[in-house]
Each structure stands twice: as C-alpha cells, then as structure tokens.
CSV table of C-alpha atoms and ligand atoms in Angstrom, one decimal:
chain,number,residue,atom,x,y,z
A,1,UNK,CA,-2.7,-9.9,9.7
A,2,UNK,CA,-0.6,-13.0,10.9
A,3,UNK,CA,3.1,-12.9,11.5
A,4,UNK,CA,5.2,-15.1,12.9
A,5,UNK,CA,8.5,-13.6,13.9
A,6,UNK,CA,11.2,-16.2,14.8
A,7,UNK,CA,14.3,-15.6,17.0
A,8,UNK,CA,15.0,-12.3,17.6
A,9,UNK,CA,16.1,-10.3,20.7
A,10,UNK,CA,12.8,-9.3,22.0
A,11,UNK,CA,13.0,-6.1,24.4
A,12,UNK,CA,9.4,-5.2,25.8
A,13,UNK,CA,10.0,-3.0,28.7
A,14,UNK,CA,6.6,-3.2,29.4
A,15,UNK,CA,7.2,-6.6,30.6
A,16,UNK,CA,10.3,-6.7,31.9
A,17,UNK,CA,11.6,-8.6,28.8
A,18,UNK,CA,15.1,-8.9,27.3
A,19,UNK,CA,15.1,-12.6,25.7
A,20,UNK,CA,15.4,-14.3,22.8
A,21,UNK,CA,11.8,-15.7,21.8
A,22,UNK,CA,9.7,-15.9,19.0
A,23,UNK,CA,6.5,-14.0,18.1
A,24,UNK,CA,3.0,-15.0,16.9
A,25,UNK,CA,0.8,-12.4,15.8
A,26,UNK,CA,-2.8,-13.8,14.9
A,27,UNK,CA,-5.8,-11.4,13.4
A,28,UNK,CA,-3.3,-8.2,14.4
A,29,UNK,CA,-3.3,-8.9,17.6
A,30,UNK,CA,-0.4,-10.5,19.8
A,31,UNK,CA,-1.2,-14.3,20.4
A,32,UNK,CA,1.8,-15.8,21.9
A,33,UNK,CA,5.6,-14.9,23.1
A,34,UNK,CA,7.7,-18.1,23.3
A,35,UNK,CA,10.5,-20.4,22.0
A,36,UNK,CA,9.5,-22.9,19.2
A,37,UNK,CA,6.4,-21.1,18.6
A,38,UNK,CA,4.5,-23.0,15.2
A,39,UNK,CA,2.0,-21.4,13.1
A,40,UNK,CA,-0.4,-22.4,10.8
A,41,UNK,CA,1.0,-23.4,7.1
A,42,UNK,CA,1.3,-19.9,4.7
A,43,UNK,CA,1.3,-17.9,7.3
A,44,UNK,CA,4.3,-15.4,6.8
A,45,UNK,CA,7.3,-15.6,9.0
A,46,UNK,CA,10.2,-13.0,9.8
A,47,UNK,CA,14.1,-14.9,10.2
A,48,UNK,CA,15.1,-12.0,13.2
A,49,UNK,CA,17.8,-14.0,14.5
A,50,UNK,CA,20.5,-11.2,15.0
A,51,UNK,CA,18.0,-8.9,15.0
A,52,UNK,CA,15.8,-6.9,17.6
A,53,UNK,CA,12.6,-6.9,18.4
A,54,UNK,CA,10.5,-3.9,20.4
A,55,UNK,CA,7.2,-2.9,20.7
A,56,UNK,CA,6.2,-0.4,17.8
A,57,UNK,CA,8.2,2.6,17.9
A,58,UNK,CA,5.7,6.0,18.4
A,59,UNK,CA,6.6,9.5,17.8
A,60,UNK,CA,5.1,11.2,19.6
A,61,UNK,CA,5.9,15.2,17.8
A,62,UNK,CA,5.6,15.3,13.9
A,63,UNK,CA,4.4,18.1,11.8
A,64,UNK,CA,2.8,15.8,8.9
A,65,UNK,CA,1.5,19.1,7.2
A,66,UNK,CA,-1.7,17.8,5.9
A,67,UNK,CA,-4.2,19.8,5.4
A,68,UNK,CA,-3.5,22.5,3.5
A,69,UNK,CA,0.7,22.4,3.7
A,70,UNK,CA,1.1,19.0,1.4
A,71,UNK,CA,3.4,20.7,-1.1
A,72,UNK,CA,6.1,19.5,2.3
A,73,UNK,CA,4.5,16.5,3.2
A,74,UNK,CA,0.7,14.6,3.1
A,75,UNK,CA,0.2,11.9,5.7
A,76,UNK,CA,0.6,10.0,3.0
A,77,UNK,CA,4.4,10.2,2.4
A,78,UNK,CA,4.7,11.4,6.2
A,79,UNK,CA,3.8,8.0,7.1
A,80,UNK,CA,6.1,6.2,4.7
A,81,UNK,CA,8.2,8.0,6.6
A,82,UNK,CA,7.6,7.2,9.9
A,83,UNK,CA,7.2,3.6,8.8
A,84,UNK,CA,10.6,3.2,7.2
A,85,UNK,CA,12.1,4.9,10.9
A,86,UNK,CA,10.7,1.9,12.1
A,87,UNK,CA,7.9,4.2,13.6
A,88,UNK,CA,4.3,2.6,14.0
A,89,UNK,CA,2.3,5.6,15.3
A,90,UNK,CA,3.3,8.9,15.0
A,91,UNK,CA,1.3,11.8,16.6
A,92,UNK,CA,1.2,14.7,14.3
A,93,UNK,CA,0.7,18.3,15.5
A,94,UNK,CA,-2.4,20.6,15.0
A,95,UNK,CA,-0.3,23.5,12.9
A,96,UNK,CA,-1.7,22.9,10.0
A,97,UNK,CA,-4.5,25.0,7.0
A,98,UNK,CA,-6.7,25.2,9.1
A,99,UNK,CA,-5.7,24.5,12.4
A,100,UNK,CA,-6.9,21.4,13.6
A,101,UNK,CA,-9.0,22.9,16.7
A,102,UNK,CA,-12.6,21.2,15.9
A,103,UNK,CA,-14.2,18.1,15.6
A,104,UNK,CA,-14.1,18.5,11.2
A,105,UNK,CA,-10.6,19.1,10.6
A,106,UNK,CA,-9.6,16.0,13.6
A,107,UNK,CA,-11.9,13.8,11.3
A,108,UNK,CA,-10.3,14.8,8.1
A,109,UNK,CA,-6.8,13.5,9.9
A,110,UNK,CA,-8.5,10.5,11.0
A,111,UNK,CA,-10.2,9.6,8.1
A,112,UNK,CA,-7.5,10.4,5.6
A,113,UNK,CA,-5.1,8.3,8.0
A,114,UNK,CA,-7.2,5.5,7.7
A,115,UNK,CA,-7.4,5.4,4.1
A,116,UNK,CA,-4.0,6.3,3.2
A,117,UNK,CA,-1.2,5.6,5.8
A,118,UNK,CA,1.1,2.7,6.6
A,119,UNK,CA,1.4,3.8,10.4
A,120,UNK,CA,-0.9,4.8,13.0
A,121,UNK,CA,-1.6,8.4,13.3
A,122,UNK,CA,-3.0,9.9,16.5
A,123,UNK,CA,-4.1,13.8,15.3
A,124,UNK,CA,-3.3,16.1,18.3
A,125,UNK,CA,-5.6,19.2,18.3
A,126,UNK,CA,-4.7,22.7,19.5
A,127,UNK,CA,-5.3,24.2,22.8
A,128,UNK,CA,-6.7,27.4,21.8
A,129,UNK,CA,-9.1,27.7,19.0
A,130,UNK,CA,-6.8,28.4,15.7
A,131,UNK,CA,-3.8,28.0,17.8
A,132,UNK,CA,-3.8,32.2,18.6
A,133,UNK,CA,-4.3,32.0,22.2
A,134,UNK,CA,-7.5,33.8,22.9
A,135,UNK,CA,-9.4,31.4,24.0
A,136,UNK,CA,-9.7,27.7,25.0
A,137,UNK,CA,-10.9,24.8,21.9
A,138,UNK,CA,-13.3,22.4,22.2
A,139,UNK,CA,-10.9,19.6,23.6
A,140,UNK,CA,-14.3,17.7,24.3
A,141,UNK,CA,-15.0,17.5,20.4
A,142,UNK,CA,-11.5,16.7,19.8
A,143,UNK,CA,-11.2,14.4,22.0
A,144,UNK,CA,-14.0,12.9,20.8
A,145,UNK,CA,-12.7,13.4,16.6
A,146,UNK,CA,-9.9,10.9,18.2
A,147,UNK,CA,-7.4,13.8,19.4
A,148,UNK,CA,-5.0,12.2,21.7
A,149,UNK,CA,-3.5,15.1,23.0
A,150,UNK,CA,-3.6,18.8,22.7
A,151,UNK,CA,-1.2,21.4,21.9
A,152,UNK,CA,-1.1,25.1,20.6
A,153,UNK,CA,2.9,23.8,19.3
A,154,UNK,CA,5.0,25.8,16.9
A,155,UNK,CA,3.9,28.9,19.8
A,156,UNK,CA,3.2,29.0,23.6
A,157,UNK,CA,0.0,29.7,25.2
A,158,UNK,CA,1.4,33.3,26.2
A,159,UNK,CA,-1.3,34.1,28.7
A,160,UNK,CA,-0.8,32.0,31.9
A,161,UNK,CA,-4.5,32.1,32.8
A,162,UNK,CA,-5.5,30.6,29.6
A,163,UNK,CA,-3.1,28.1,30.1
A,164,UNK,CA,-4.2,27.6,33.6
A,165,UNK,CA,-7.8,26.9,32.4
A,166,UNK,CA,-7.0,24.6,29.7
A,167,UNK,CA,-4.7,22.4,32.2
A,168,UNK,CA,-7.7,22.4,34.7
A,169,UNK,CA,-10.1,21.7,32.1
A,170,UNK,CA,-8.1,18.8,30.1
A,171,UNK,CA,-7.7,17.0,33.0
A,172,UNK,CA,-11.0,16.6,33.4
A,173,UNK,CA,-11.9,16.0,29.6
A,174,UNK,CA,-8.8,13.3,30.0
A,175,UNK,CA,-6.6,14.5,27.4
A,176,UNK,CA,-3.3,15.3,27.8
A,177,UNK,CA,-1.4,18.8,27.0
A,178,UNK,CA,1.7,19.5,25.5
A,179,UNK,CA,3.3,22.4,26.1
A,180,UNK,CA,5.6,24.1,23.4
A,181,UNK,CA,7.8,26.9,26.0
A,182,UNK,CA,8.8,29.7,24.9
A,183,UNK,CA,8.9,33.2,26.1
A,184,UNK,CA,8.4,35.3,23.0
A,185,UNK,CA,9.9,38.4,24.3
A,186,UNK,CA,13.3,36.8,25.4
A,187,UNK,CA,13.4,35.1,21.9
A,188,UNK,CA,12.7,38.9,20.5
A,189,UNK,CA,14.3,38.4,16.7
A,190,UNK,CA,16.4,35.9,17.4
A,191,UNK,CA,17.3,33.1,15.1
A,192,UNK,CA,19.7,30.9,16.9
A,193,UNK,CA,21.1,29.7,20.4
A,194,UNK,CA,22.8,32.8,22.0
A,195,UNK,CA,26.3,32.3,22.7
A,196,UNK,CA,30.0,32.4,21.1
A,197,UNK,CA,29.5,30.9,17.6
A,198,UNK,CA,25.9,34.0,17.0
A,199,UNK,CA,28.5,36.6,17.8
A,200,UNK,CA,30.9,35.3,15.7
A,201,UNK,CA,28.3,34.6,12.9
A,202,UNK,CA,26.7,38.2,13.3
A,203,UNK,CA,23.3,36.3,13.9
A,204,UNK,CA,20.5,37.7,16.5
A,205,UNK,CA,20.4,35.2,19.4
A,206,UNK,CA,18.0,33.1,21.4
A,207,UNK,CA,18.7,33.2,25.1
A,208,UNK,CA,18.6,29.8,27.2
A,209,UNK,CA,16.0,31.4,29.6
A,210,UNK,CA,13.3,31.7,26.9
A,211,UNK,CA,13.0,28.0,27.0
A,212,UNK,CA,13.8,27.8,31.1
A,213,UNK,CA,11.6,30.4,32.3
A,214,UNK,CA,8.2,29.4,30.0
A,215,UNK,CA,9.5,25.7,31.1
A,216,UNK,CA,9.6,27.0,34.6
A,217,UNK,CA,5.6,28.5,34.4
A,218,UNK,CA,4.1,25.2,33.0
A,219,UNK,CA,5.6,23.1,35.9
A,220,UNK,CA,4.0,25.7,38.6
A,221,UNK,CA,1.1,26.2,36.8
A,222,UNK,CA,1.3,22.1,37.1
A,223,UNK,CA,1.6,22.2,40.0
A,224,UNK,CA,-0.9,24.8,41.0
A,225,UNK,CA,-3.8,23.4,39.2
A,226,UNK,CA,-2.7,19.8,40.0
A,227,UNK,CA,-2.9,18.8,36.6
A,228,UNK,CA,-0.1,16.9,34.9
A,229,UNK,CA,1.4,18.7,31.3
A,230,UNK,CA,3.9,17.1,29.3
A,231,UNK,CA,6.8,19.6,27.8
A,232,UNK,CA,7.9,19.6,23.7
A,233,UNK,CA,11.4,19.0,22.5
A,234,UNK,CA,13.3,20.6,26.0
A,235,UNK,CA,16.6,21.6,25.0
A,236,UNK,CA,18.5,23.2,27.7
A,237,UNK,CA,20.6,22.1,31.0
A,238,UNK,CA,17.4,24.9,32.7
A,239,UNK,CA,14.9,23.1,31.6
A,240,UNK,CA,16.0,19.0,32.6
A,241,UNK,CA,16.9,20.9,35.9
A,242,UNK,CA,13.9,22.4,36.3
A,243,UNK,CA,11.6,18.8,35.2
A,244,UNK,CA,13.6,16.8,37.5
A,245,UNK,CA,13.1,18.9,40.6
A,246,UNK,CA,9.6,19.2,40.1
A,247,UNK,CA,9.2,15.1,39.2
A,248,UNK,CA,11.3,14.6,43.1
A,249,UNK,CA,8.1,16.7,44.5
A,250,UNK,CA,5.8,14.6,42.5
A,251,UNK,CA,4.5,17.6,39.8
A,252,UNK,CA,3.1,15.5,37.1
A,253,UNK,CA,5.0,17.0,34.7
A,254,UNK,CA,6.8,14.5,31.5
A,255,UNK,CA,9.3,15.5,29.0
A,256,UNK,CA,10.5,15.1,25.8
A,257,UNK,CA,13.7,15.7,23.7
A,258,UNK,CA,14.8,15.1,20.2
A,259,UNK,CA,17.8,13.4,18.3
A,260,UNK,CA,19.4,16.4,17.3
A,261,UNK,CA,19.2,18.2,20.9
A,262,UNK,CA,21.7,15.3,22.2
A,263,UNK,CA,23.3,14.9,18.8
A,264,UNK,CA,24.3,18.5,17.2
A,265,UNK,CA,25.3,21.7,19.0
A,266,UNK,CA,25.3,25.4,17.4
A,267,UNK,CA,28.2,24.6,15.9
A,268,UNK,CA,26.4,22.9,12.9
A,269,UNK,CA,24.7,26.2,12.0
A,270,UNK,CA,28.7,27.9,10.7
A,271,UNK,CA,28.4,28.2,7.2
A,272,UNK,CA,24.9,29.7,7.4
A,273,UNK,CA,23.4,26.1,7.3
A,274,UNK,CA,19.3,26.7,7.4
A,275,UNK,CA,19.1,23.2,7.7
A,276,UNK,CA,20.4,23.7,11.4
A,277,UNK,CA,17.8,25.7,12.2
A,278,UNK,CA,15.5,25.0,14.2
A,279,UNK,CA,13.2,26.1,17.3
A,280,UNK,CA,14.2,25.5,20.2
A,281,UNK,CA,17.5,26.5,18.5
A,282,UNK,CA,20.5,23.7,18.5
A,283,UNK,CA,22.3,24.7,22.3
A,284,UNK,CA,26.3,24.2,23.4
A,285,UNK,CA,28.1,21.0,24.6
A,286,UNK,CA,26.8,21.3,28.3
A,287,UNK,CA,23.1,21.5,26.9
A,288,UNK,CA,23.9,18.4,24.8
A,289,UNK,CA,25.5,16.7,28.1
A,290,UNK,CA,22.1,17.7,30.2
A,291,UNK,CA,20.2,16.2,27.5
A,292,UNK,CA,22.2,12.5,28.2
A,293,UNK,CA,22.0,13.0,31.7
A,294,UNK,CA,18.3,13.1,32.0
A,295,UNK,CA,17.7,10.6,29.2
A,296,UNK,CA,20.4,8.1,31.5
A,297,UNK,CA,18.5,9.4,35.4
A,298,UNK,CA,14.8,9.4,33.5
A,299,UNK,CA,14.3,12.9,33.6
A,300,UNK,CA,13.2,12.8,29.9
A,301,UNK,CA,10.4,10.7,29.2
A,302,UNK,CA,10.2,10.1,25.6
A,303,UNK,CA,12.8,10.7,22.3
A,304,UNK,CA,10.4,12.3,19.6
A,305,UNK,CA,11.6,13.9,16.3
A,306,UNK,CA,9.7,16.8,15.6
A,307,UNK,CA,10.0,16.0,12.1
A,308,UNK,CA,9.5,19.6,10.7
A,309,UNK,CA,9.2,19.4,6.4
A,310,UNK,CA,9.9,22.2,4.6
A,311,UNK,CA,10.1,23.3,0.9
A,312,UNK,CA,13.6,23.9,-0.6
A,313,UNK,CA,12.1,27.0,-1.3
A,314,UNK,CA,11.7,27.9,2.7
A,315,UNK,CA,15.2,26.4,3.6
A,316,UNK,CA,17.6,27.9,0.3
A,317,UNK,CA,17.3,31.9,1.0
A,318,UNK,CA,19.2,33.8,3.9
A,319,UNK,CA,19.5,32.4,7.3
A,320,UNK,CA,17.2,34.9,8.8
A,321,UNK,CA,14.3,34.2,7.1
A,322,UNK,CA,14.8,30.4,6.5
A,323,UNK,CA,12.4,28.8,8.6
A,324,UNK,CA,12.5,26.7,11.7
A,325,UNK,CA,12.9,22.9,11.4
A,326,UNK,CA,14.0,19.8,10.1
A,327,UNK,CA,12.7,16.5,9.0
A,328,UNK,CA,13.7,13.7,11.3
A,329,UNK,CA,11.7,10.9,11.2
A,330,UNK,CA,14.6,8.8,9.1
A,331,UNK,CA,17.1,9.5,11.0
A,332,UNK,CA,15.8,9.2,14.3
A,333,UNK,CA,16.7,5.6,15.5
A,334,UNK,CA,20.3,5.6,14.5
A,335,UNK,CA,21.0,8.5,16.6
A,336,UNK,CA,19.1,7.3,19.8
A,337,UNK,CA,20.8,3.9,19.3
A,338,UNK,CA,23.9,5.8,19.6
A,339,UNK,CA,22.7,6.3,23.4
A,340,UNK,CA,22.9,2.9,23.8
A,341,UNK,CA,26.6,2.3,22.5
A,342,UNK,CA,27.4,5.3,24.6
A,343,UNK,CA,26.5,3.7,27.6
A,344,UNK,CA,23.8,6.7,28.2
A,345,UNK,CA,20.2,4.0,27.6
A,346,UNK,CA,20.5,0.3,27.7
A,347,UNK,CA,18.0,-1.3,25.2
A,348,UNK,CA,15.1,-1.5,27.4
A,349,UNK,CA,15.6,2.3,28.6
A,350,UNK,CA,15.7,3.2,24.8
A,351,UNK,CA,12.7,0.7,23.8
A,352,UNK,CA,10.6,2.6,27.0
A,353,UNK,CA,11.3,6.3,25.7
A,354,UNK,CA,11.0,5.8,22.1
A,355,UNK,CA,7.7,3.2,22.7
A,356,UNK,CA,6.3,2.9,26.2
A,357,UNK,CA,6.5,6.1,27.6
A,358,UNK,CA,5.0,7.5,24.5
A,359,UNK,CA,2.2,5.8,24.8
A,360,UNK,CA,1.7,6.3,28.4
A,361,UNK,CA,1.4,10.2,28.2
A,362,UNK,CA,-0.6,10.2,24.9
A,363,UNK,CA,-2.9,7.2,26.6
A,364,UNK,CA,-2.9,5.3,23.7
A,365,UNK,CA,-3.1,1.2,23.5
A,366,UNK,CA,0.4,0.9,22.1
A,367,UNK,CA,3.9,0.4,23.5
A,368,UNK,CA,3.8,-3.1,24.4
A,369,UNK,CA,3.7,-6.7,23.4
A,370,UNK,CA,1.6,-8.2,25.7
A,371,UNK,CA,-0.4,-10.7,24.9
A,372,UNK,CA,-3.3,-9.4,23.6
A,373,UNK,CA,-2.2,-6.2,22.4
A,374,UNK,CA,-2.4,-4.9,19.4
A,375,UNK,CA,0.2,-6.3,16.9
A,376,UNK,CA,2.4,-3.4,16.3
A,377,UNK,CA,6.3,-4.3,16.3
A,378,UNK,CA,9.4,-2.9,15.2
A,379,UNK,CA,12.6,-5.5,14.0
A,380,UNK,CA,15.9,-3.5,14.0
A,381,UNK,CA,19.0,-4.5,12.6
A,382,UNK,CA,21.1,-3.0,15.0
A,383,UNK,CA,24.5,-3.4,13.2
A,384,UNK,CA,23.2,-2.0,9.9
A,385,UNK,CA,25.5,0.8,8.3
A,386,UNK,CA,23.8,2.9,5.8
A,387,UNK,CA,24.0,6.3,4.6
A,388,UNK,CA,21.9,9.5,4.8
A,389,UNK,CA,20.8,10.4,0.9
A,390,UNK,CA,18.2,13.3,0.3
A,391,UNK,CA,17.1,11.1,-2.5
A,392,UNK,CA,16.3,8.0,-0.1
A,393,UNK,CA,14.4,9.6,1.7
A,394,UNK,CA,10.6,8.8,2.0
A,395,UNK,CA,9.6,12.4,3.1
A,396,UNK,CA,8.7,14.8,0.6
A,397,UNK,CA,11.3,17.3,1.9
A,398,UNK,CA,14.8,16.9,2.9
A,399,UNK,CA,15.6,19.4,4.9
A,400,UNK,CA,18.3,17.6,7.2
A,401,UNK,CA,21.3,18.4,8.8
A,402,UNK,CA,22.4,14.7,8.6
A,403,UNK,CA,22.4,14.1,5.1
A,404,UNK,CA,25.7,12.7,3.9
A,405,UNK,CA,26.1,11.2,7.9
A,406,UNK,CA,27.0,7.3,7.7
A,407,UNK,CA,24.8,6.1,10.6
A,408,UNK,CA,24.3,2.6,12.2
A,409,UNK,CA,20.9,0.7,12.6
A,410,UNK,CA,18.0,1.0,10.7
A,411,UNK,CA,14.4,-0.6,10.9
A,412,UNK,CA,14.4,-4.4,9.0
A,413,UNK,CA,10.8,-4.7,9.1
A,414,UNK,CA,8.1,-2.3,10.6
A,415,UNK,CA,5.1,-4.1,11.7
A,416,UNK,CA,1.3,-2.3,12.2
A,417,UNK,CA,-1.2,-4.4,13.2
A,418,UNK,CA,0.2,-7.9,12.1
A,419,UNK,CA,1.1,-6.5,8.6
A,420,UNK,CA,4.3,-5.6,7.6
A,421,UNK,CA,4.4,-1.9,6.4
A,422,UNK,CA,8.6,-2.0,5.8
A,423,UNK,CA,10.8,-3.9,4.9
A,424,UNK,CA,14.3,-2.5,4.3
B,501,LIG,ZN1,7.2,23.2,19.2
C-alpha cells in the first residue's frame, strides 16, 4: 500500500503536469508529488528514471465475459490482462449469461472483482432489461449494485423512444449512457466494411451510414432531451463529423475510438482473416485519417479497446459465421503511443484520453494524481520493443490481428491502489 516511485517523467494532465518528480504513495492513496521525496525505511521504491509516469490507465469498453461466457475470459484472467496493458480500471460491458440488467448480476461483478482481480473493474449494466430493447432496466438498482454506466452494447437500442426515455431518465438517475450505433437494417447480412476490397473478396458489406446515421439519432435525440450520451468505438469520417458539429453547438455528446480503428483498414481482412473481424467493421484509409484527426482536434474523447475474447472455436470456421471481435487489451498502448511519435497526441493528450477523460464520462474517482487521490499509476517504458506472441498473452483467448507485430512501449509496472499489480 506504499510506493515510492523515484524519477520518472510524470504526465498528469489533470494537473497540468509534464515534469520530472518523484512519487509517494502512502496507505493507497497519493501523499506527495516532488523532487527528493524520502520515505520511511522498507518501504518499496520504483527506479522510473527513463521511464513515464501517468495516472492509471482505464478502459473504458471491455467484454470480460464473466458470467456465464468464462470458457473466453473470467475477470480473473481479464484483469491480468488489463493490468499487464498497464490498465488499472477497466469497465466491462453488460453482454454477458445473464445480462447484467439488475441489481444481482452487478453484485456478482462487483463482488467477484473484489475478490479476484488485479485491476479495478467498474460493471456497466444494460439499458434495456436483458439487453432486447423492450423496455428500460432498473438503472436505479444498478446504479446502486455499483454500475458506472449503462449500455445495451454488442446491439443498439433500435426504438428511438426507448432510447429517448432512458437518456431522460439516466440523467436524472446520474449514470451515464453509452451508445453502441448501429442501424440494423443498413448492416442487413453484412460482414465487413463495404467497399473495394468486399467486392473483391465476394463478402456481404457493411455500409458507412449504418454507423453515421444511428450516430446521427443519438446526438439529436441528445440534443432533444438535453441529456448528454457518450458513443462506443466510432469508426467512420460520418461519425467524427457528425460529434464534432454537435460538441461546436454544445450537445453533450463524448466519443470513443479504438486502436485498431486508427491502426488497421479492411485491408487486413484479405485472406479471409476472422481475426479482422470486427463490429463496427475495420473502414478505408480516409476513415483511419478521420479517426487521427479527431483524436489530434479532441473530437474523440477517450481510446478504449473493446477487448472482445473469443474461443478458437468461434474465430477458426468460415468468415461469415466467425464472430465479431478481438482481444485488445495487450496491445493497446503500443498502438496509441504510436499517436504520439506520429505527431497526432503529445503525451499529456494521450495520458487525458486513455486516463482522464475516461474517468470523467464514467464519473469515477480515477484519472489523476492529485494529492489525495487514490493511488492508481501506470510506469511506461516508452522505448520498450517487444513482440506480439498468442502464448504471452494474459487473456484466455487470442484472437488478434496483431500477433506476430513487433510493437514499441509496454507497461514497466502497473500500480492499483499503492500495490504493484505488474511488473514486466
Ligand atoms: Zn459495441
């Protein structure tokens, strides 16, 4: 519970920080920022000179699969995950056996969580009661159960009315809604982005405007209801368009991509590769380019994974009926890093969307190192070249379209609550 981390390259956004400085953690909880800190004899001390260090990172879209999916993942192994990402809180989605849309299945997250994972995780229940969107959950209870946010994700809350109610109605609960946009009809039977490389692979496509047009109905029903909504893993040039205009006439609408939106186009799926598929499908090059621009002007508020586990099993038969998804968790801060060398985030704009934004929307206590706070912390080695393995990987399924990728930075130590939960 105390850690003293000497001279790294502490980036805390949340204050305006970019310095090199030491860190005392006491009892879990920040005590001191400063040069020449001392702490008490035996208490354990981190060497992060050449190293980084930001306020816990949070994902804030993970599918940890528990209950009732755990031959792909248990928050167990999820969170070994997330903590070797460099990842201190994750939120993990409500699509699980059963649906986590009451007060007993929140509890069962919580309560498993507390006894059995290295990270923080913040359960996010579902909108509509078993995620089928007929009527509105109990986002009192679950709020209550410790719920952070709410979302039907994996499907959209088709009927706009609905939608409009449970906007109205978690606003005044104080819990905040995550949208996953899609327009089922337009996505018909497709199975990847529409464009050149579908036709040429013979594959049923997904059109752009089945992400841009549901995009387009949660920012007016936003707007309408005067209730703010945050949007899953955007994907398409439509949809940053569509967030930034309605953020210049102050809709209180957030945003959030994932690495392999600004990393990969369709072009990764060629060869059939079910490990590039994924929903919202991988786009073009000018989809990839939108996603940098509104990372760079601030359009997109948050970087989150949507780590997706699946079974060999689910990912080794025919690209049609593979499903959706891919784990992402590991793999995550090498690629956003890669903003950084490409000029699109400085550090502090990458620490604020992979840490202090999160926390913002979800409304938790995290994404800072204020004194005070609680003593969550990441230390990255920046410079670190590794490789991608299916065999290093904590998750329990390694469905990735990165494996065999030689990345650069990696988590050194990941820190929750004063204790150190990684070490690489
Ligand atoms: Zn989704």
């Amino acid at each position: 519970m105390n850690l003293l981390i000497k001279g790294g390259r502490v980036i805390d956004p949340s204050q305006g920080i970019d310095e090199t400085m030491d860190v005392l953690i006491a009892d879990g909880v920040i005590l001191e920022l400063g040069q020449g800190l001392t702490a008490p004899e035996g208490t354990p001390t981190i060497d992060a000179s050449g190293l980084l260090v930001t306020p816990g990172l949070i994902d804030m879209h993970v599918h940890l699969r528990d209950p009732g999916l755990e031959y792909k993942e248990d928050i167990a192994t999820g969170s070994r995950a997330a903590a070797a990402g460099g990842f201190t809180s994750v939120a993990c989605m409500p699509n699980t056996s059963p649906v986590i849309d009451n007060k007993a299945v929140a509890c069962y997250v919580v309560n498993k969580a507390k006894s059995e994972a290295l990270v923080n995780v913040f359960p996010v229940g579902s909108i509509t009661k078993g995620s089928k969107g007929d009527s509105l959950a109990e986002m009192g209870d679950l709020k209550e159960a410790g719920c952070v946010a709410v979302s039907d994700d994996g499907k959209p809350v088709c009927n706009s009315e609905l939608m409009r109610r449970a906007l109205e109605y978690a606003k005044g609960v104080g819990i905040t809604v995550i949208s996953h946009s899609e327009d089922l009809a337009l996505v018909g039977e497709g199975v990847m982005n529409e464009g050149f490389v579908s036709t040429e692979l013979g594959l049923k496509g997904i059109p752009w405007a089945a992400e841009d047009i549901a995009v387009a109905r949660e920012v007016y029903l936003a707007e309408f209801a005067a209730a703010p909504v945050h949007i899953a893993h955007i994907s398409t040039a439509g949809s940053a368009r569509i967030i930034r205009n309605a953020k210049a006439r102050g809709v209180k609408v957030t945003c959030e991509t994932a690495p392999h939106y600004f990393t990969l186009t369709d072009d990764a799926v060629r060869g059939y590769n079910t490990n590039a598929k994924m929903n919202p499908p991988l786009r073009g090059e000018s989809d990839v380019a939108a996603m940098k621009a509104a990372l760079a002007d601030g359009t997109i508020d948050a970087i989150a994974t949507d780590h997706a586990p699946h079974h060999p099993d689910e990912k080794d038969v025919e690209f049609n009926v593979a499903l959706n998804g891919i784990v992402g968790l590991e793999t995550s801060l090498p690629l956003s890093l890669k903003l950084v060398e490409e000029g699109v985030l400085d550090l502090k704009g990458l620490v604020s969307v992979m840490s202090c934004n999160p926390a913002k929307i979800l409304g938790i206590d995290r994404g800072t190192l204020r004194v005070g706070a609680v003593g969550d912390l990441t230390v990255i080695d920046p410079g670190k070249e590794w490789q991608v393995e299916a065999d290093k990987l904590e998750s329990k399924s390694k469905n990735s379209p990165f494996l065999g990728w030689k990345m650069k930075g990696k988590a050194a130590y990941t820190v929750v609550k004063g204790q150190v939960v990684y070490q690489a």
